[in-house]
Coordinates of C-alpha atoms in Angstrom, one line a residue:
Chain A
X1 CA 0.0 0.0 0.0
X2 CA 2.8 2.4 1.0
X3 CA 4.6 1.6 -2.2
X4 CA 1.6 2.7 -4.2
X5 CA 1.6 6.0 -2.6
X6 CA 5.2 6.5 -3.2
X7 CA 4.8 5.7 -6.9
X8 CA 1.9 8.1 -7.2
X9 CA 3.9 10.9 -5.7
X10 CA 6.8 10.2 -8.0
X11 CA 4.5 10.2 -11.1
X12 CA 2.9 13.5 -10.1
X13 CA 6.4 15.0 -9.6
X14 CA 7.5 13.9 -13.0
X15 CA 4.4 15.3 -14.7
X16 CA 5.0 18.6 -13.1
X17 CA 8.8 18.9 -14.0
X18 CA 9.0 17.4 -17.5
X19 CA 7.2 20.2 -19.4
X20 CA 9.2 22.8 -17.7
X21 CA 12.5 21.0 -18.7
X22 CA 11.3 20.4 -22.2
X23 CA 10.5 24.1 -22.8
X24 CA 13.3 26.1 -24.4
X25 CA 14.9 28.9 -22.3
X26 CA 13.4 31.6 -24.7
X27 CA 9.9 30.2 -24.4
X28 CA 9.2 31.4 -20.9
X29 CA 5.7 31.1 -19.8
X30 CA 3.8 34.3 -20.3
X31 CA 6.5 36.0 -22.4
X32 CA 7.3 33.9 -25.5
X33 CA 8.1 35.2 -29.0
X34 CA 5.8 38.3 -28.8
X35 CA 8.2 40.0 -26.4
X36 CA 11.2 39.9 -28.9
X37 CA 9.2 41.2 -31.9
X38 CA 7.9 44.1 -29.8
X39 CA 11.3 45.2 -28.8
X40 CA 12.6 45.1 -32.4
X41 CA 9.7 47.2 -33.6
X42 CA 10.4 49.7 -30.8
X43 CA 14.1 50.0 -31.9
X44 CA 13.1 50.5 -35.5
X45 CA 10.5 53.0 -34.6
X46 CA 13.0 54.9 -32.5
X47 CA 15.6 54.8 -35.3
X48 CA 13.0 55.9 -37.8
X49 CA 12.0 58.9 -35.7
X50 CA 15.7 59.9 -35.0
X51 CA 16.8 59.7 -38.6
X52 CA 13.7 61.5 -39.9
X53 CA 14.3 64.3 -37.4
X54 CA 18.0 64.5 -38.3
X55 CA 17.2 64.6 -42.0
X56 CA 14.5 67.3 -41.5
X57 CA 17.0 69.4 -39.6
X58 CA 19.6 68.9 -42.3
X59 CA 17.0 69.9 -45.0
X60 CA 16.2 73.0 -43.0
X61 CA 19.9 73.9 -42.9
X62 CA 20.2 73.3 -46.6
X63 CA 17.2 75.7 -47.2
X64 CA 18.7 78.4 -45.0
X65 CA 22.1 78.1 -46.6
X66 CA 20.6 78.3 -50.1
X67 CA 18.6 81.4 -49.2
X68 CA 21.8 83.0 -47.8
X69 CA 23.6 82.1 -51.0
X70 CA 20.8 83.6 -53.0
X71 CA 21.0 86.9 -51.0
X72 CA 24.8 87.0 -51.3
X73 CA 24.5 86.6 -55.1
X74 CA 21.9 89.3 -55.2
X75 CA 24.0 91.8 -53.4
X76 CA 27.2 91.0 -55.3
X77 CA 28.6 93.3 -58.0
X78 CA 28.4 90.8 -60.8
X79 CA 26.4 91.8 -63.8
X80 CA 22.6 91.2 -64.0
X81 CA 23.0 88.5 -66.6
X82 CA 25.5 86.5 -64.4
X83 CA 23.2 87.0 -61.4
X84 CA 20.2 85.6 -63.3
X85 CA 22.3 82.6 -64.5
X86 CA 23.4 81.8 -60.9
X87 CA 19.9 82.3 -59.5
X88 CA 18.6 79.9 -62.1
X89 CA 21.2 77.3 -61.0
X90 CA 20.2 78.0 -57.3
X91 CA 16.5 77.3 -58.3
X92 CA 17.4 74.0 -59.8
X93 CA 19.4 72.9 -56.7
X94 CA 16.5 74.0 -54.5
X95 CA 14.0 72.0 -56.6
X96 CA 16.2 68.9 -56.2
X97 CA 16.4 69.5 -52.4
X98 CA 12.6 69.8 -52.3
X99 CA 12.5 66.4 -54.0
X100 CA 14.6 65.0 -51.2
X101 CA 12.3 66.8 -48.7
X102 CA 9.2 65.3 -50.2
X103 CA 10.6 61.8 -50.1
X104 CA 11.8 62.1 -46.5
X105 CA 8.6 63.7 -45.2
X106 CA 6.3 61.1 -46.9
X107 CA 8.2 58.2 -45.3
X108 CA 5.8 56.6 -42.8
X109 CA 8.0 53.9 -41.3
X110 CA 11.5 52.6 -41.1
X111 CA 11.4 50.8 -44.5
X112 CA 9.9 53.7 -46.4
X113 CA 12.5 56.0 -44.8
X114 CA 15.3 53.7 -45.8
X115 CA 14.1 53.7 -49.4
X116 CA 13.7 57.5 -49.4
X117 CA 17.2 57.9 -48.1
X118 CA 18.5 55.6 -50.9
X119 CA 16.8 57.8 -53.5
X120 CA 17.9 61.0 -51.7
X121 CA 21.5 59.9 -51.8
X122 CA 21.3 59.6 -55.6
X123 CA 19.7 63.1 -55.9
X124 CA 22.3 64.6 -53.5
X125 CA 25.2 63.1 -55.5
X126 CA 23.8 65.0 -58.5
X127 CA 23.5 68.4 -56.8
X128 CA 26.2 68.6 -54.2
X129 CA 28.9 69.4 -56.7
X130 CA 26.7 72.0 -58.3
X131 CA 26.1 73.6 -54.9
X132 CA 29.8 73.7 -54.3
X133 CA 30.4 75.3 -57.8
X134 CA 27.8 78.0 -57.1
X135 CA 29.3 78.7 -53.7
X136 CA 32.8 79.0 -55.3
X137 CA 31.4 81.3 -58.0
X138 CA 29.9 83.5 -55.4
X139 CA 33.1 83.4 -53.3
X140 CA 35.2 84.4 -56.3
X141 CA 33.0 87.3 -57.3
X142 CA 33.1 88.7 -53.7
X143 CA 36.9 88.2 -53.5
X144 CA 37.2 90.2 -56.8
X145 CA 35.4 93.0 -55.1
X146 CA 37.4 92.7 -51.9
X147 CA 40.7 92.9 -53.8
X148 CA 39.5 96.0 -55.7
X149 CA 38.6 97.6 -52.4
X150 CA 42.0 96.7 -50.9
X151 CA 43.7 98.3 -53.9
X152 CA 41.7 101.5 -53.3
X153 CA 42.7 101.4 -49.7
X154 CA 46.4 101.0 -50.8
X155 CA 45.9 104.2 -52.9
X156 CA 44.7 106.0 -49.8
X157 CA 47.6 104.8 -47.7
X158 CA 50.1 105.7 -50.4
X159 CA 48.5 109.2 -50.9
X160 CA 48.8 109.7 -47.2
X161 CA 52.5 108.9 -47.3
X162 CA 52.6 105.4 -46.0
X163 CA 54.7 102.7 -47.6
X164 CA 52.1 100.4 -49.2
X165 CA 54.6 98.1 -51.0
X166 CA 53.9 95.0 -48.9
X167 CA 50.2 95.6 -49.2
X168 CA 50.5 96.0 -53.0
X169 CA 52.6 92.8 -53.2
X170 CA 50.1 90.9 -51.1
X171 CA 47.2 92.1 -53.3
X172 CA 49.1 91.1 -56.4
X173 CA 49.7 87.6 -55.1
X174 CA 46.0 87.3 -54.2
X175 CA 45.0 88.6 -57.6
X176 CA 47.3 86.1 -59.3
X177 CA 45.8 83.2 -57.3
X178 CA 42.3 84.5 -58.1
X179 CA 43.0 84.4 -61.8
X180 CA 44.3 80.8 -61.5
X181 CA 41.1 79.8 -59.5
X182 CA 39.0 81.5 -62.2
X183 CA 40.7 79.5 -64.9
X184 CA 40.2 76.2 -62.9
X185 CA 36.6 77.1 -62.4
X186 CA 36.1 77.6 -66.1
X187 CA 37.6 74.1 -66.6
X188 CA 35.6 72.6 -63.7
X189 CA 38.8 71.5 -62.0
X190 CA 38.8 73.8 -59.0
X191 CA 39.3 72.1 -55.6
X192 CA 38.7 73.1 -52.0
X193 CA 42.4 73.3 -51.7
X194 CA 42.5 76.0 -54.4
X195 CA 39.9 78.0 -52.6
X196 CA 41.7 77.6 -49.3
X197 CA 44.9 78.9 -50.9
X198 CA 43.1 81.9 -52.4
X199 CA 41.5 82.6 -49.0
X200 CA 44.9 82.5 -47.3
X201 CA 46.4 85.0 -49.8
X202 CA 43.4 87.3 -49.5
X203 CA 43.7 87.2 -45.7
X204 CA 47.4 88.1 -46.0
X205 CA 46.5 91.2 -48.0
X206 CA 43.7 92.1 -45.6
X207 CA 45.9 91.7 -42.5
X208 CA 48.5 94.0 -44.1
X209 CA 45.8 96.5 -44.8
X210 CA 44.7 96.3 -41.2
X211 CA 48.2 96.8 -40.0
X212 CA 48.6 100.0 -42.2
X213 CA 45.2 101.3 -41.1
X214 CA 46.6 101.6 -37.6
X215 CA 49.2 104.1 -38.9
X216 CA 46.7 106.0 -41.0
X217 CA 45.9 109.1 -39.0
X218 CA 45.2 112.2 -41.2
X219 CA 45.1 115.6 -39.4
X220 CA 41.7 117.0 -38.7
X221 CA 42.6 120.0 -40.9
X222 CA 43.3 117.7 -43.8
X223 CA 40.8 117.2 -46.6
X224 CA 40.7 114.1 -48.8
X225 CA 40.1 114.1 -52.5
X226 CA 39.8 111.1 -54.8
X227 CA 39.3 112.0 -58.4
X228 CA 39.2 110.4 -61.8
X229 CA 40.3 112.9 -64.4
X230 CA 40.1 112.5 -68.2
X231 CA 41.7 115.7 -69.7
X232 CA 43.9 118.5 -68.5
X233 CA 44.1 119.3 -64.8
X234 CA 46.1 121.4 -62.3
X235 CA 46.5 120.4 -58.7
X236 CA 47.9 122.9 -56.3
X237 CA 48.3 123.2 -52.5
X238 CA 50.0 121.8 -49.5
X239 CA 49.4 118.0 -49.6
X240 CA 50.5 114.5 -50.2
X241 CA 49.0 113.1 -53.4
X242 CA 49.2 109.9 -55.4
X243 CA 48.7 110.4 -59.1
X244 CA 48.3 107.3 -61.3
X245 CA 47.5 107.0 -64.9
X246 CA 48.6 107.7 -68.5
X247 CA 49.5 111.0 -70.0
X248 CA 52.0 113.9 -70.0
X249 CA 52.8 115.4 -66.7
X250 CA 54.9 118.1 -65.1
X251 CA 55.2 119.0 -61.4
X252 CA 56.9 121.1 -58.8
X253 CA 57.0 119.9 -55.2
X254 CA 58.6 121.9 -52.4
X255 CA 59.1 120.8 -48.9
X256 CA 60.9 122.5 -46.0
X257 CA 64.1 120.8 -47.1
X258 CA 64.0 120.7 -50.8
X259 CA 62.3 121.7 -54.0
X260 CA 62.2 119.5 -57.1
X261 CA 60.7 119.7 -60.5
X262 CA 60.0 117.0 -63.0
X263 CA 58.2 115.9 -66.1
X264 CA 57.0 112.5 -67.1
X265 CA 55.2 110.9 -69.9
X266 CA 52.9 107.9 -69.5
X267 CA 53.5 107.6 -65.8
X268 CA 52.1 104.7 -63.8
X269 CA 52.1 106.2 -60.3
X270 CA 53.8 109.2 -58.6
X271 CA 53.6 110.6 -55.1
X272 CA 54.1 114.3 -54.6
X273 CA 54.5 116.0 -51.3
X274 CA 54.7 119.4 -49.7
X275 CA 53.7 122.6 -51.7
X276 CA 52.9 121.1 -55.0
X277 CA 51.9 122.4 -58.3
X278 CA 51.1 119.7 -60.8
X279 CA 49.8 119.9 -64.3
X280 CA 48.8 116.8 -66.2
X281 CA 47.1 115.9 -69.4
X282 CA 45.6 112.4 -69.9
X283 CA 43.7 109.9 -67.9
X284 CA 44.5 110.0 -64.2
X285 CA 43.4 108.8 -60.8
X286 CA 44.3 111.4 -58.1
X287 CA 44.2 110.7 -54.4
X288 CA 45.2 113.6 -52.1
X289 CA 45.4 114.4 -48.4
X290 CA 45.9 117.9 -47.2
X291 CA 44.8 121.4 -48.4
X292 CA 44.5 122.2 -52.0
X293 CA 42.6 122.7 -55.2
X294 CA 42.0 120.6 -58.3
X295 CA 41.2 122.6 -61.4
X296 CA 39.9 120.9 -64.5
X297 CA 41.3 122.9 -67.4
X298 CA 39.8 120.6 -70.0
X299 CA 37.9 117.3 -70.2
X300 CA 35.8 115.7 -67.5
X301 CA 36.3 114.5 -64.0
X302 CA 34.4 112.8 -61.2
X303 CA 35.4 112.9 -57.6
X304 CA 34.6 111.9 -54.0
X305 CA 35.9 114.3 -51.4
X306 CA 35.8 115.3 -47.8
X307 CA 36.3 119.0 -47.0
X308 CA 37.7 118.0 -43.6
X309 CA 38.7 114.6 -42.3
X310 CA 35.8 114.3 -39.8
X311 CA 33.2 115.0 -42.4
X312 CA 31.4 112.6 -44.7
X313 CA 32.4 111.9 -48.3
X314 CA 30.5 113.8 -51.0
X315 CA 30.4 112.8 -54.7
X316 CA 30.5 115.2 -57.6
X317 CA 31.7 115.9 -61.2
X318 CA 33.7 118.7 -62.7
X319 CA 33.4 120.2 -66.1
X320 CA 35.9 122.4 -68.0
X321 CA 37.0 125.4 -65.9
X322 CA 35.5 124.1 -62.7
X323 CA 37.5 123.3 -59.5
X324 CA 37.2 121.7 -56.2
X325 CA 39.0 122.8 -53.0
X326 CA 39.7 120.5 -50.0
X327 CA 41.1 121.0 -46.5
X328 CA 40.0 123.1 -43.5
Chain B
X1 CA 26.9 110.6 43.8
X2 CA 30.2 108.8 43.2
X3 CA 28.4 105.9 41.6
X4 CA 26.5 108.3 39.4
X5 CA 29.7 110.0 38.2
X6 CA 31.3 106.5 37.5
X7 CA 28.1 105.6 35.6
X8 CA 28.3 108.9 33.6
X9 CA 32.0 108.3 32.8
X10 CA 31.4 104.8 31.7
X11 CA 28.4 105.9 29.5
X12 CA 30.4 108.6 27.9
X13 CA 33.3 106.3 27.2
X14 CA 30.9 103.8 25.6
X15 CA 29.4 106.6 23.5
X16 CA 32.8 107.8 22.3
X17 CA 33.9 104.3 21.6
X18 CA 30.9 103.7 19.3
X19 CA 31.1 107.0 17.4
X20 CA 34.9 107.2 16.8
X21 CA 36.1 106.4 13.3
X22 CA 36.9 102.7 12.6
X23 CA 40.3 101.6 13.7
X24 CA 40.8 105.0 15.3
X25 CA 42.0 106.5 12.1
X26 CA 41.8 110.2 11.5
X27 CA 39.0 111.2 9.2
X28 CA 40.1 111.3 5.6
X29 CA 39.3 114.4 3.7
X30 CA 38.1 114.0 0.2
X31 CA 40.9 114.0 -2.4
X32 CA 41.4 117.4 -3.9
X33 CA 43.3 116.3 -6.9
X34 CA 41.5 117.6 -9.9
X35 CA 39.8 115.0 -12.0
X36 CA 40.6 114.7 -15.7
X37 CA 38.3 116.9 -17.7
X38 CA 36.1 115.0 -20.2
X39 CA 37.5 115.7 -23.6
X40 CA 35.2 117.8 -25.7
X41 CA 35.3 117.6 -29.5
X42 CA 37.5 120.7 -29.6
X43 CA 40.0 119.1 -27.2
X44 CA 40.4 115.8 -29.1
X45 CA 43.9 115.0 -30.1
X46 CA 45.2 116.8 -33.1
X47 CA 45.6 113.5 -35.0
X48 CA 42.5 111.4 -35.2
X49 CA 42.2 108.1 -37.0
X50 CA 39.7 107.9 -39.8
X51 CA 40.2 104.3 -40.4
X52 CA 36.5 103.6 -40.3
X53 CA 35.9 105.3 -43.6
X54 CA 38.4 103.0 -45.3
X55 CA 35.8 100.2 -45.1
X56 CA 38.1 97.7 -43.3
X57 CA 35.3 96.6 -41.1
X58 CA 33.0 95.9 -44.0
X59 CA 35.7 93.9 -45.8
X60 CA 36.3 91.9 -42.6
X61 CA 32.6 91.2 -42.3
X62 CA 32.4 90.1 -45.9
X63 CA 35.4 87.8 -45.6
X64 CA 34.0 86.3 -42.4
X65 CA 30.6 85.6 -44.0
X66 CA 32.3 84.0 -47.0
X67 CA 34.4 81.7 -44.8
X68 CA 31.3 80.9 -42.8
X69 CA 29.3 79.9 -45.8
X70 CA 32.1 77.6 -47.1
X71 CA 32.5 75.9 -43.8
X72 CA 28.7 75.4 -43.5
X73 CA 28.7 73.9 -46.9
X74 CA 31.3 71.4 -45.8
X75 CA 29.0 70.5 -42.8
X76 CA 26.1 70.0 -45.2
X77 CA 28.2 67.8 -47.4
X78 CA 29.0 65.5 -44.4
X79 CA 25.5 64.2 -44.4
X80 CA 25.0 60.4 -44.4
X81 CA 22.1 58.8 -46.0
X82 CA 22.5 55.5 -44.1
X83 CA 19.6 54.3 -41.9

């Protein structure tokens, strides 16, 4: 009898333990396969959200960058035709970016986003180079303008009496690199390294201009005249003046220490100082600091001048027989 | 009467102790050195820089903006389309 009870207990114990041993470790009661699939979906959903947000932010940055590029092109000094041509290229790039945007935005889940990204990559490969080329074209047109301004500043320094040789050399180097970059751009071979090199040269010239600007301190009684003359002119007074151009030319300059006279034909640039009396016939750019008068004997002239250093620049033109006086 | 006078002396000592300058220092009279006059336009130095009309700041701004645009373009180009 006792033996029967023992067998019954053993049988019941076996019934209770065998299913538990037979079950795989993953198939836990109450959890099973449904748990693993849920976690995978959760990860994919999280990745989908993250990547979509990242791409949306990137697309917004693209939009903002393109808008700024458009504004920079608009305010540049390039001709209207060139502007329209670049704006058209910007429009094309923007349209392609909008295509990427539409694909990313319409993706509803991970798989759709993955497909959208694959298509977007193809579109991006087609437009990223174009974006870079437009950016370089804009950069080059602005650098052209910057170098022109630096050249004008060098004229100012020289007409004030500062030695602008280093600045001129730096501008020339930058101009030469700019020409090389323009040629490479035309051939479609320009690289980021070329642009970096140009930037370095421009910064050298700019830093030299900044250095000289610290030494540029005209007296409050000085006037400043910058004129473009085409014809016959006389410049008299007490000043330092830079005269650049082509034509016949004679001058007297007298300082406390010396007096000199001279004549030149087809001059490139000349600086006169002290009590000067200059007569020239041809096409000239005149930049003067001090007190004096420019008389136009014949031809035409345009000018920008300040009566006194602390005043604002005023534009004007001269006709035959007219004159402009500067200095306080 | 003697106690009253001791009280009065103690009180006056206390009063003097509280009202005397800190650290027993003599009162400092205000400095009489003349302050520098504020320069008026007529008194500005004879030589004044007019560097601002050279347009250096504008060029700097322009160059900074151009550099910024190129570096931002590089950042945009670093996009990855992997999911």
